[in-house]
Short mmCIF file of C-alpha atoms and ligand atoms in Angstrom, two decimals:
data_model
loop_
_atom_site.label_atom_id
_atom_site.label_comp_id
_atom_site.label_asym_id
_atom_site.label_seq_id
_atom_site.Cartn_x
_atom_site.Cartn_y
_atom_site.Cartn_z
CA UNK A 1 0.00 0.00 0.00
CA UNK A 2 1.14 3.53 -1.24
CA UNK A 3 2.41 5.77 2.48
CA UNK A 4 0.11 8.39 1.37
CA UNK A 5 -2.52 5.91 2.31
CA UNK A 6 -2.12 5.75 5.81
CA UNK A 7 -3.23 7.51 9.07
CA UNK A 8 0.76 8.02 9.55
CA UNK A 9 0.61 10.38 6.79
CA UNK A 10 -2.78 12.22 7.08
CA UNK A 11 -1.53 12.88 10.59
CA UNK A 12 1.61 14.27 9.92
CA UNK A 13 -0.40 16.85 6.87
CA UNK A 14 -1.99 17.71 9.88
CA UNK A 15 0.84 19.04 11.44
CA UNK A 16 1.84 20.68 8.20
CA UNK A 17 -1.42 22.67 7.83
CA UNK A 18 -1.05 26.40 8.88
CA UNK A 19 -4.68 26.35 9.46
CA UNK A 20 -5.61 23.24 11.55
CA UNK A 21 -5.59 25.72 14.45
CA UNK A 22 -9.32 26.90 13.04
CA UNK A 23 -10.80 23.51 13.68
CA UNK A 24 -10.99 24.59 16.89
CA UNK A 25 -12.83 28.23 16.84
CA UNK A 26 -15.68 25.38 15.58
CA UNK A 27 -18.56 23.61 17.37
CA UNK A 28 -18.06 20.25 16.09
CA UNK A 29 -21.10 17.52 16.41
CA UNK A 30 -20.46 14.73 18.79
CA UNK A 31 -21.45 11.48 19.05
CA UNK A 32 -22.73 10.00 22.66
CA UNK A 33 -19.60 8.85 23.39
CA UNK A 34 -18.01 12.39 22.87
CA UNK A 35 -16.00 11.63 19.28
CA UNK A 36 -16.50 14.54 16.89
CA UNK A 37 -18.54 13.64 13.90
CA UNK A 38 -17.30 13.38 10.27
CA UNK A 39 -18.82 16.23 9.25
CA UNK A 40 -18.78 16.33 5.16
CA UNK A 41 -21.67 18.66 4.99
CA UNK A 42 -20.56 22.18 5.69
CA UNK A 43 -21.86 22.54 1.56
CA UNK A 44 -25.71 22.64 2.27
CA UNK A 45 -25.04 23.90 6.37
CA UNK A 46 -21.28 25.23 7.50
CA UNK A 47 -21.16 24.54 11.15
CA UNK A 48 -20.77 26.99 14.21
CA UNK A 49 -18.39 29.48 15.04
CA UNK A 50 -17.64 29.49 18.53
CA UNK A 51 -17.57 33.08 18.79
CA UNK A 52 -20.83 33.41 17.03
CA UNK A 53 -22.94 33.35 20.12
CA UNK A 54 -20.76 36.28 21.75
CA UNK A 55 -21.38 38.22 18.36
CA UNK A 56 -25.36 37.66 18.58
CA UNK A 57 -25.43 37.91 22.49
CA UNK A 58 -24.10 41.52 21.97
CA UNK A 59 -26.72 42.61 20.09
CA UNK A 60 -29.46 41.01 22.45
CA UNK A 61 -28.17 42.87 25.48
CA UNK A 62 -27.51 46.32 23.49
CA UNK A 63 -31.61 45.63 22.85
CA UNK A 64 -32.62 44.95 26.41
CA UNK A 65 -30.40 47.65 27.07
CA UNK A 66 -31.10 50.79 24.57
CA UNK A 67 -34.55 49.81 22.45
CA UNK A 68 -34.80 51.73 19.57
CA UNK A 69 -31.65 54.31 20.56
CA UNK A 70 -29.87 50.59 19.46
CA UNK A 71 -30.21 52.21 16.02
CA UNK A 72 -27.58 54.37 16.98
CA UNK A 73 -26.07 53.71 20.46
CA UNK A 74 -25.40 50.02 20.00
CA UNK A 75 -21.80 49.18 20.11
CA UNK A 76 -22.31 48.57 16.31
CA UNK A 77 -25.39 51.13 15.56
CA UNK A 78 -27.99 49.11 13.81
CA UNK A 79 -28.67 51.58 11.25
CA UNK A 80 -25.58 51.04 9.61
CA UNK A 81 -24.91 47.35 10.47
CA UNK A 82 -24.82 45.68 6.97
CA UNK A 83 -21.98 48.25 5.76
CA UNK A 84 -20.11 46.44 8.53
CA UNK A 85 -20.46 43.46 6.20
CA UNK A 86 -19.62 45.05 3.09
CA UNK A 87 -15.69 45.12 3.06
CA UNK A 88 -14.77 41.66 4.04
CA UNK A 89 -17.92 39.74 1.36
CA UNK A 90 -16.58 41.75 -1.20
CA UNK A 91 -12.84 40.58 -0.47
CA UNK A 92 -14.60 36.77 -0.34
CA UNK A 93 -16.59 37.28 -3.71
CA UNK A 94 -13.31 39.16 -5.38
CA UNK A 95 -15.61 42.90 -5.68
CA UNK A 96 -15.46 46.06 -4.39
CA UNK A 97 -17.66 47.48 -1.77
CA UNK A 98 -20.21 49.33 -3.91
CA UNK A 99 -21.13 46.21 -5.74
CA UNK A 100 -21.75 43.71 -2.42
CA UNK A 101 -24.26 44.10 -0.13
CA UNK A 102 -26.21 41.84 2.38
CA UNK A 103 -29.69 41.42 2.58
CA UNK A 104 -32.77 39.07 2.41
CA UNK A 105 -32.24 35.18 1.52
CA UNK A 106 -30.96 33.89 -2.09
CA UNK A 107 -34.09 33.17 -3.79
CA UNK A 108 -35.98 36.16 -2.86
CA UNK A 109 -32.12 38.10 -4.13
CA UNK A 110 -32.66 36.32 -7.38
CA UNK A 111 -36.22 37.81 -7.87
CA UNK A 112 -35.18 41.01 -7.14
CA UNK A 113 -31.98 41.02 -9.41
CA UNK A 114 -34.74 39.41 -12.17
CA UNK A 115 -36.82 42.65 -11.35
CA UNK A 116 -33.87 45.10 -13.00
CA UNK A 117 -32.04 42.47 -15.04
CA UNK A 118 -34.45 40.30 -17.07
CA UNK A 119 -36.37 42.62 -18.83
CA UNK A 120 -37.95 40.67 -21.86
CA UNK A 121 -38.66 42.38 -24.77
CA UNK A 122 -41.04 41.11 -28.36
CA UNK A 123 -38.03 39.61 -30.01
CA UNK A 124 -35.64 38.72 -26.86
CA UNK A 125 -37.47 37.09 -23.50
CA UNK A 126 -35.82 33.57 -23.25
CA UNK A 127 -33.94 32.63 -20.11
CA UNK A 128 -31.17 29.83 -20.23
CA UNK A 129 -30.17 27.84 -17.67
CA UNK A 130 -28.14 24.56 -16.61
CA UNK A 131 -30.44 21.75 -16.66
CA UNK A 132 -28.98 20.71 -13.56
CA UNK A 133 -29.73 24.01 -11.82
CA UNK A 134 -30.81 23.73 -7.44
CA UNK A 135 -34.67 23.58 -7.94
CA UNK A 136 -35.23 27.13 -6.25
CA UNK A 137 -33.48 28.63 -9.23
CA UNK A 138 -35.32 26.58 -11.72
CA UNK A 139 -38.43 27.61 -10.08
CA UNK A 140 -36.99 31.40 -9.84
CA UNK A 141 -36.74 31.15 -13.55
CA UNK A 142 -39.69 29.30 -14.58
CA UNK A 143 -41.95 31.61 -12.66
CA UNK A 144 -40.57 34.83 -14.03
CA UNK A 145 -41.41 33.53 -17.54
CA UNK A 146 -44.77 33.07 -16.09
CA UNK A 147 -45.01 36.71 -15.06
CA UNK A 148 -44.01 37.86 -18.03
CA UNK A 149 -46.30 36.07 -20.04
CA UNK A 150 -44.43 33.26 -21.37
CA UNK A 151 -43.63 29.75 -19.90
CA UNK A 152 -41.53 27.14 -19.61
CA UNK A 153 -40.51 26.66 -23.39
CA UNK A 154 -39.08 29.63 -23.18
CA UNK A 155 -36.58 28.34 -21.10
CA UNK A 156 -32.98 27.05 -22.76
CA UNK A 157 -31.03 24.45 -20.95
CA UNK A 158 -27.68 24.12 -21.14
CA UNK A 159 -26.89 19.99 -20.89
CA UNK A 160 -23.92 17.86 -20.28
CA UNK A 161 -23.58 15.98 -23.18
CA UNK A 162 -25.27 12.55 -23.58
CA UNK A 163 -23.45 10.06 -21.34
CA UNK A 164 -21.82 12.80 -19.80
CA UNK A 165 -21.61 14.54 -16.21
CA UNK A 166 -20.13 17.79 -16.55
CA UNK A 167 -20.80 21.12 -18.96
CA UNK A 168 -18.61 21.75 -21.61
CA UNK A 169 -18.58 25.39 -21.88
CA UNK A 170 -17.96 25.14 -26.53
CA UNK A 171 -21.69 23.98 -25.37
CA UNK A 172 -23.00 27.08 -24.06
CA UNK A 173 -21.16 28.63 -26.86
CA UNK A 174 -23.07 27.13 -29.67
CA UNK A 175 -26.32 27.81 -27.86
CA UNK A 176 -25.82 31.38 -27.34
CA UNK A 177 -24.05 31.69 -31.08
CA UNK A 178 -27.55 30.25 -32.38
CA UNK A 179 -30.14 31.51 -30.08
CA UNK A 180 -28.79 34.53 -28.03
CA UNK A 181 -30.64 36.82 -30.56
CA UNK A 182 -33.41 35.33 -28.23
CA UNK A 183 -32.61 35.24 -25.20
CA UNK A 184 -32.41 38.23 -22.38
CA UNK A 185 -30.52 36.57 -19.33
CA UNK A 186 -28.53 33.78 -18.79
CA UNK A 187 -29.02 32.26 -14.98
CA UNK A 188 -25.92 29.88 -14.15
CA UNK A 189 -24.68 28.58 -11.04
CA UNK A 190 -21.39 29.15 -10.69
CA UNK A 191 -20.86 26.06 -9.04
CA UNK A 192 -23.01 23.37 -9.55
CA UNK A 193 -24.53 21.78 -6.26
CA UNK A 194 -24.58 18.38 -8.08
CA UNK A 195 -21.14 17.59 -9.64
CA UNK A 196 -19.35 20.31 -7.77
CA UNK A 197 -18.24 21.74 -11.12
CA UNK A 198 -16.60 25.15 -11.16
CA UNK A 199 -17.57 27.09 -14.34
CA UNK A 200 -15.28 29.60 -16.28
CA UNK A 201 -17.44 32.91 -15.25
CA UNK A 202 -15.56 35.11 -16.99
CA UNK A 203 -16.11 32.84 -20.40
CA UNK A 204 -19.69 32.68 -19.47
CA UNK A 205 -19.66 36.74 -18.91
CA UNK A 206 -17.81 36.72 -22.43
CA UNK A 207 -20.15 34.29 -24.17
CA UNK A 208 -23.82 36.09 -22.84
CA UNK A 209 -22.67 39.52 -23.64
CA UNK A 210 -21.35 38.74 -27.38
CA UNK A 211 -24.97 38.66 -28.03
CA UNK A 212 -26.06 41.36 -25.88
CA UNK A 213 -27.60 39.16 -22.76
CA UNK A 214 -27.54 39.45 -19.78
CA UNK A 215 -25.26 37.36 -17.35
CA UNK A 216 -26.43 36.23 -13.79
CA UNK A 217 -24.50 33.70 -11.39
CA UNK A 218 -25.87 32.02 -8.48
CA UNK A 219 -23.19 31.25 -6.24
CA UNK A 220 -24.50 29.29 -2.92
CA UNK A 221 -21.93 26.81 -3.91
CA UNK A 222 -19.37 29.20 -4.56
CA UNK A 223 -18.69 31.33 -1.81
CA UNK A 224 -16.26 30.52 0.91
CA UNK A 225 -15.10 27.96 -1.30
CA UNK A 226 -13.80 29.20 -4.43
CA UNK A 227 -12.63 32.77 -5.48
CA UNK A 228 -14.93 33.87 -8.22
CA UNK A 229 -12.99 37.09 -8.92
CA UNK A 230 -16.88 38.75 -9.65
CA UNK A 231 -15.57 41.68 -10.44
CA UNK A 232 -13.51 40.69 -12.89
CA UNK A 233 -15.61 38.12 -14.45
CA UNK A 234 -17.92 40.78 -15.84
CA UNK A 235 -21.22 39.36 -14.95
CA UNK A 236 -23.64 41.56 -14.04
CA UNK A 237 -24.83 40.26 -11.43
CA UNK A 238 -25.13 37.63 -8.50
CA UNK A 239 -26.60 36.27 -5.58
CA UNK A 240 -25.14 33.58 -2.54
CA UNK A 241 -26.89 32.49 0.82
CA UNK A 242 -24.64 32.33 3.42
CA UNK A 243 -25.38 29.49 5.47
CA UNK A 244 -23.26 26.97 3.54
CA UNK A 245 -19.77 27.72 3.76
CA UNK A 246 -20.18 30.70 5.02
CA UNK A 247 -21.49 29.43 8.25
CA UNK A 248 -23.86 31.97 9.19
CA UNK A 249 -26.64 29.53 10.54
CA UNK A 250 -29.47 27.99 9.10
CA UNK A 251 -31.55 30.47 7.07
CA UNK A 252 -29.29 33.08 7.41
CA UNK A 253 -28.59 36.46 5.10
CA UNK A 254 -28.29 36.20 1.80
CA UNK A 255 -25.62 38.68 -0.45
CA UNK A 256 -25.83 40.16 -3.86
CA UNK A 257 -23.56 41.48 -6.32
CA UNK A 258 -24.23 44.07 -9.05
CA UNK A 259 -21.62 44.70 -11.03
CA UNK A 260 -20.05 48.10 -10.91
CA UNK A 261 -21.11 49.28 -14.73
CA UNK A 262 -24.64 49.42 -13.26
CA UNK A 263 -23.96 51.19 -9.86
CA UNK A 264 -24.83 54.89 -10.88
CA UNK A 265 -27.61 53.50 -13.29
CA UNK A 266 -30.91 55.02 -11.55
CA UNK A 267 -33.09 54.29 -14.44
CA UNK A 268 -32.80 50.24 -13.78
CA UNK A 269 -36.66 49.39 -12.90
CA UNK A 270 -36.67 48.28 -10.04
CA UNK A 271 -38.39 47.53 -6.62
CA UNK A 272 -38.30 49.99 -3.83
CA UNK A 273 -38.51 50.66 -0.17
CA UNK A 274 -36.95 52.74 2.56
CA UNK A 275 -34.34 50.92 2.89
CA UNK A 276 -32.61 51.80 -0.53
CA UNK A 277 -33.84 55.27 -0.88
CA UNK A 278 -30.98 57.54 0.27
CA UNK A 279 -29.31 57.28 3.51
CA UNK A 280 -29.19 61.01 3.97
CA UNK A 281 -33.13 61.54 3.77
CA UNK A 282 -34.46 58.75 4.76
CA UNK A 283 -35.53 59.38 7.78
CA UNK A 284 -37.44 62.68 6.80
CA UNK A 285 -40.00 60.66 5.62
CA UNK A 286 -42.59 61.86 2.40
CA UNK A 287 -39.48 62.58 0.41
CA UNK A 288 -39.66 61.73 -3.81
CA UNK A 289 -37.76 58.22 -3.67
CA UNK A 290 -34.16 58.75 -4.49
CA UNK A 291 -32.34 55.49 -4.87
CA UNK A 292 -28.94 54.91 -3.60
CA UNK A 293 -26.00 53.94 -5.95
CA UNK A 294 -24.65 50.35 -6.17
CA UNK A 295 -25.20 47.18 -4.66
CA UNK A 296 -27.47 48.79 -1.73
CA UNK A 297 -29.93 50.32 -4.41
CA UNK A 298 -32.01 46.79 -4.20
CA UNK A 299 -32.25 46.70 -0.47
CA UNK A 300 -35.74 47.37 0.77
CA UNK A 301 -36.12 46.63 4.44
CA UNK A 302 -34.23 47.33 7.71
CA UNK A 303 -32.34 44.30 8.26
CA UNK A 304 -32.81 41.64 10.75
CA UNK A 305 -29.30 42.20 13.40
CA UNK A 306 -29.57 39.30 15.08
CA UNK A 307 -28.49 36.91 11.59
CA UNK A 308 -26.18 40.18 10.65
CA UNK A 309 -24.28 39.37 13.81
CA UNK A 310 -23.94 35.41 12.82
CA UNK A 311 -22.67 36.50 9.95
CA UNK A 312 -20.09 39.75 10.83
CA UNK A 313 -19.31 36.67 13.19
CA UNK A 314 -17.94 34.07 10.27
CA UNK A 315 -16.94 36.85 7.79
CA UNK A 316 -14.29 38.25 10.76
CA UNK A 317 -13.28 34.48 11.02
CA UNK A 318 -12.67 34.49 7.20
CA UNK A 319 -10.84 37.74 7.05
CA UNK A 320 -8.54 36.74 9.28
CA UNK A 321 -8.10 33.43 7.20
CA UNK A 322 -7.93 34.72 3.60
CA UNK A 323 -9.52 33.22 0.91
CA UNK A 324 -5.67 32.61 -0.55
CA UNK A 325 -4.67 30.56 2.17
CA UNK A 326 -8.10 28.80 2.64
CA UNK A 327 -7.83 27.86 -1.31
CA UNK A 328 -4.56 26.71 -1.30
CA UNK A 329 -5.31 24.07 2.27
CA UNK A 330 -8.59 23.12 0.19
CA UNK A 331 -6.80 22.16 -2.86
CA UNK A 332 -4.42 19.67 -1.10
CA UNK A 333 -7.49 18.28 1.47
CA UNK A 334 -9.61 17.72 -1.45
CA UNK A 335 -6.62 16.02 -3.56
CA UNK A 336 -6.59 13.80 -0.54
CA UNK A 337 -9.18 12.97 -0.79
CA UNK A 338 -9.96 12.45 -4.43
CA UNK A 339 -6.49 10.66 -4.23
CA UNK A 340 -8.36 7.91 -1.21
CA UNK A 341 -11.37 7.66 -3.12
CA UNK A 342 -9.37 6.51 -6.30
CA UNK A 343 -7.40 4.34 -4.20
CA UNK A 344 -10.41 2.29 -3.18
CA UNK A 345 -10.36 -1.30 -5.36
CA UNK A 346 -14.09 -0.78 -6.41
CA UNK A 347 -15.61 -1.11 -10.14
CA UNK A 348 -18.57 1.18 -8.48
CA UNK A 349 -17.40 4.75 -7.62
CA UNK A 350 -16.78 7.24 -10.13
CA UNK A 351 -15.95 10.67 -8.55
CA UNK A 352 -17.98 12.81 -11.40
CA UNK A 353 -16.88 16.41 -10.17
CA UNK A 354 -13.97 17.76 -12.01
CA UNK A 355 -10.06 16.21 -11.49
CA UNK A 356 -8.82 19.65 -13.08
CA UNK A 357 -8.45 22.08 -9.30
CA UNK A 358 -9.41 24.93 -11.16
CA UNK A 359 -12.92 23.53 -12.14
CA UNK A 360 -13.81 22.66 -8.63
CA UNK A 361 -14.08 24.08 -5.11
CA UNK A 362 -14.22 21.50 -2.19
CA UNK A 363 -16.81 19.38 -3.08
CA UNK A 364 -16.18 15.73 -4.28
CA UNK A 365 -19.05 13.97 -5.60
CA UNK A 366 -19.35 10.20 -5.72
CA UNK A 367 -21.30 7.99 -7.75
CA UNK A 368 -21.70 4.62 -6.71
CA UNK A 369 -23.31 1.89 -9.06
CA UNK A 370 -25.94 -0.16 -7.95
CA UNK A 371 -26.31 1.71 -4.53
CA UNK A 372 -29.20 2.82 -2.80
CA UNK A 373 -29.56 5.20 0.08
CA UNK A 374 -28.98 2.47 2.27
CA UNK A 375 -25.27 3.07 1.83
CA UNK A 376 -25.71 7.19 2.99
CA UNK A 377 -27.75 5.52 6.02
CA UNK A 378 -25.11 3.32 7.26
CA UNK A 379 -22.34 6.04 6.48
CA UNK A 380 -24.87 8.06 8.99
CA UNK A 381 -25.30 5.17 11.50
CA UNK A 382 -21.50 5.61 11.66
CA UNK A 383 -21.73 9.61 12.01
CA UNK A 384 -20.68 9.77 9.00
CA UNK A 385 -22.20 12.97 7.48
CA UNK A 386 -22.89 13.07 3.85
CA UNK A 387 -25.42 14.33 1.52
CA UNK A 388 -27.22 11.31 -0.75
CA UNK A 389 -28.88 13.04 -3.99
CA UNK A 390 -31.18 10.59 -6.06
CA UNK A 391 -30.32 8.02 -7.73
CA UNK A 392 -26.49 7.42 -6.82
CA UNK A 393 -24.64 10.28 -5.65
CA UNK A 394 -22.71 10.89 -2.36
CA UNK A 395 -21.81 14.34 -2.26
CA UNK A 396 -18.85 14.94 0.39
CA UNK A 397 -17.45 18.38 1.22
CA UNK A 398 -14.13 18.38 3.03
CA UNK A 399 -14.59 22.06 4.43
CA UNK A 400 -10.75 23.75 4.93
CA UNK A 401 -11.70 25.82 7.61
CA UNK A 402 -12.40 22.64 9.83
CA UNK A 403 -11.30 19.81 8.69
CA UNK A 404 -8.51 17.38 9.32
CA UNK A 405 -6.59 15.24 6.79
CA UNK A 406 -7.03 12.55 9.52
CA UNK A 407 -10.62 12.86 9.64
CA UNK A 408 -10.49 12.19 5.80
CA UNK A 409 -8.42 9.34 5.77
CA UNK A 410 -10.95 8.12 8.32
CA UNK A 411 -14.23 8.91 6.53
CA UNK A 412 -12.46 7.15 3.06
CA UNK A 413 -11.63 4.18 5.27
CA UNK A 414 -15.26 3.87 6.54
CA UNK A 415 -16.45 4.06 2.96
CA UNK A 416 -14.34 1.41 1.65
CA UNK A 417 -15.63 -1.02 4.52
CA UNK A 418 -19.02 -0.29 3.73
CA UNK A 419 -17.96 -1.15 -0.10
CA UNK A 420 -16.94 -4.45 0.65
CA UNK A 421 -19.58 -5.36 2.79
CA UNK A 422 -22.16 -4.16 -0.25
C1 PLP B 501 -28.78 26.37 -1.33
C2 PLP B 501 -29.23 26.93 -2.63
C3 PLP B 501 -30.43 27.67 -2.72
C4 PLP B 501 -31.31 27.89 -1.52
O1 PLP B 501 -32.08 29.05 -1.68
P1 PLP B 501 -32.68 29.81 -0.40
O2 PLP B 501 -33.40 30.95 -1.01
O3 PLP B 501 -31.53 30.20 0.47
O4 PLP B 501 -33.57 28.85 0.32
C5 PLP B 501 -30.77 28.19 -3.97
N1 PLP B 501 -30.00 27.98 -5.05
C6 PLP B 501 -28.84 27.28 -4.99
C7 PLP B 501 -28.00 27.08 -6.21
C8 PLP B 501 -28.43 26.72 -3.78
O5 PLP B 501 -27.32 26.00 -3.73
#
């Protein structure tokens, strides 16, 4: 058996790795005996900060203590709590602070981006999409046609070819070469919450604005995982929750993105309320609505502090990380353990997310023939925590910020037992 395939030497990569000291700023779920879980979830719910509590306990005692003079006597006023936000999710998301802001959840982000950015007209109305798109976006999509007075065969799908996992981006190409005369807004996820697939944005931006569409990434799967450079991509715009690897707790904030080139464009339609009429007047009340520039001209409600604080909580955690160094520990954990997987003597797994590091963030997904969820329940029994998508997939995210090498050599080695015993 190859060293790299032993405990011996996922140990000592544990000593190597200048950020094993994060594991523990983490709650970590425990079994009854007290042994931490194998967490490989932190892609659909990033686990705890410990100092998140402190962060949201602040703001419950500066309410007990100050009401509504909270808005501006808290130890972080209120009123201007999401700019506190601002800096460090635009260094996550590669923008700059006018085109990030935080607000609302992802698909209500999408609707409102939808609002100013798909804006059908006789000739050009089509949306395309991946055909593997998350189902909220699908449904984001579908029912915006609707709206508009069109429906779902006005919706393009962009498919891996036949016997095939992954999107080849000459794909997208050809569509948009034939049919972008048609089509208003491309919707893509920047990461695909199925393969784990890391698309070219930058290509994509290229590709939708050659025929004059408009370009829109989701990136739930993206953030706090890979560095989509947004502001360099191009695309106009783009929306993340932040209670995958952001760890901001379930339901948590969403952010959006609007890409500079629009941030001084008043005459976008779109929806309004107090919140992104001008800071300046906007407590005089009865004033003409005057809409503030960038990223914070879609807000339209006073935020809710208490999930603000969750997530000023993980964002100060991240900024003291870097996404640089948090890349460069999750391209060697997930090599690991790609590198395990392969080294398991089975005819049944196929990892289908990308080998290539630059077309993938953390996420490994497996495919295993002629399994049924059975296997993700004993994986479970074992705490053992995966995600099982329909009809063979076990999608595993090896999170950087917390955790070990060791703990996937161990999760692998449980796998592989299970395998035999199938
Ligand atoms: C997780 C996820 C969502 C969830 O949307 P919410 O509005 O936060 O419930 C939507 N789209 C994608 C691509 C996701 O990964």
């Amino acid at each position: 058996m190859h060293y790299f395939n032993t405990l011996e030497f996922a140990k000592e990569q544990d000593v190597l790795d200048v950020l094993s000291s994060f594991r523990n700023k983490f709650h970590i779920p425990k079994d009854k005996k007290g042994n931490d879980w194998l967490y490989f979830t932190g892609n659909s719910l990033g686990l705890q900060p410990k100092s998140t509590q402190k962060y949201i306990q602040q703001e419950l005692e500066d309410w007990a203590n100050l009401g509504v003079e909270g808005h501006f006597e808290a130890k972080n006023p209120w009123l201007d709590y999401h700019e506190l936000l601002t800096d460090k999710m635009a260094k996550i998301v590669g923008a700059k602070p006018i085109e990030v802001v935080v607000m609302n959840t992802l698909t209500t982000n999408l609707h409102l981006l939808m609002v100013s950015f798909y804006r059908p007209t006789k000739t050009k109305y089509k949306i395309l999409i991946e055909s593997d798109a998350f189902p909220s976006d699908r449904y984001a999509v579908a029912s915006q046609l609707k709206f508009h007075g069109y429906s779902d065969a006005d919706l393009i799908e962009w498919k891996p070819r036949e016997g095939e996992d992954l999107l080849n981006i000459a794909d997208l190409e050809m569509i948009v070469s034939e049919q972008g005369d048609e089509i208003a807004l491309l919707l893509i996820g920047g990461v695909n919450y199925y393969t784990g697939q890391f698309l070219d944005l930058k290509r994509i931006a290229a590709i939708g604005h050659s025929k004059n569409c408009v370009v829109g990434i989701d990136l739930a799967h993206g953030v706090g995982n890979i560095q989509p450079n947004l502001h360099d991509s191009n695309v106009d715009f783009a929306a993340w929750c932040t209670y995958k690897y952001l760890n901001s707790g379930p339901g948590s904030l969403a952010g959006l993105f609007v890409h500079e080139k629009h941030a001084k464009n008043k005459d976008l339609p779109r929806f309004a309320g107090w919140w992104n009429h001008n800071k300046a007047t906007r407590f005089n009340m009865r004033q003409p609505f005057d809409v503030m520039e960038g990223a914070e001209g879609w807000q339209l409600s006073n935020p809710p502090i208490l999930s603000m604080a969750a997530i000023k909580a993980s964002l100060d955690l991240f900024d003291e990380v870097g996404m640089d160094a948090l890349r460069e520990k999750s391209e060697k954990l997930t090599g690991y353990f790609e590198f395990l997987i392969n080294e398991i003597d089975s005819e049944d797994i196929t990892i289908i997310t990308p080998s290539n590091p630059e077309e993938r963030g953390c996420q490994i997904s497996i495919q295993v023939k002629n399994a049924d969820k059975n296997l993700h329940k004993k994986l479970t029994a074992q705490h053992v925590i995966t995600d099982w998508r329909e009809p063979d997939v076990i999608r595993c995210a090896p999170v950087p910020l917390y955790t070990s090498f060791e703990e996937v050599y161990r999760m692998v080695s449980i796998l592989k037992e299970l395998l035999k015993k199938e």
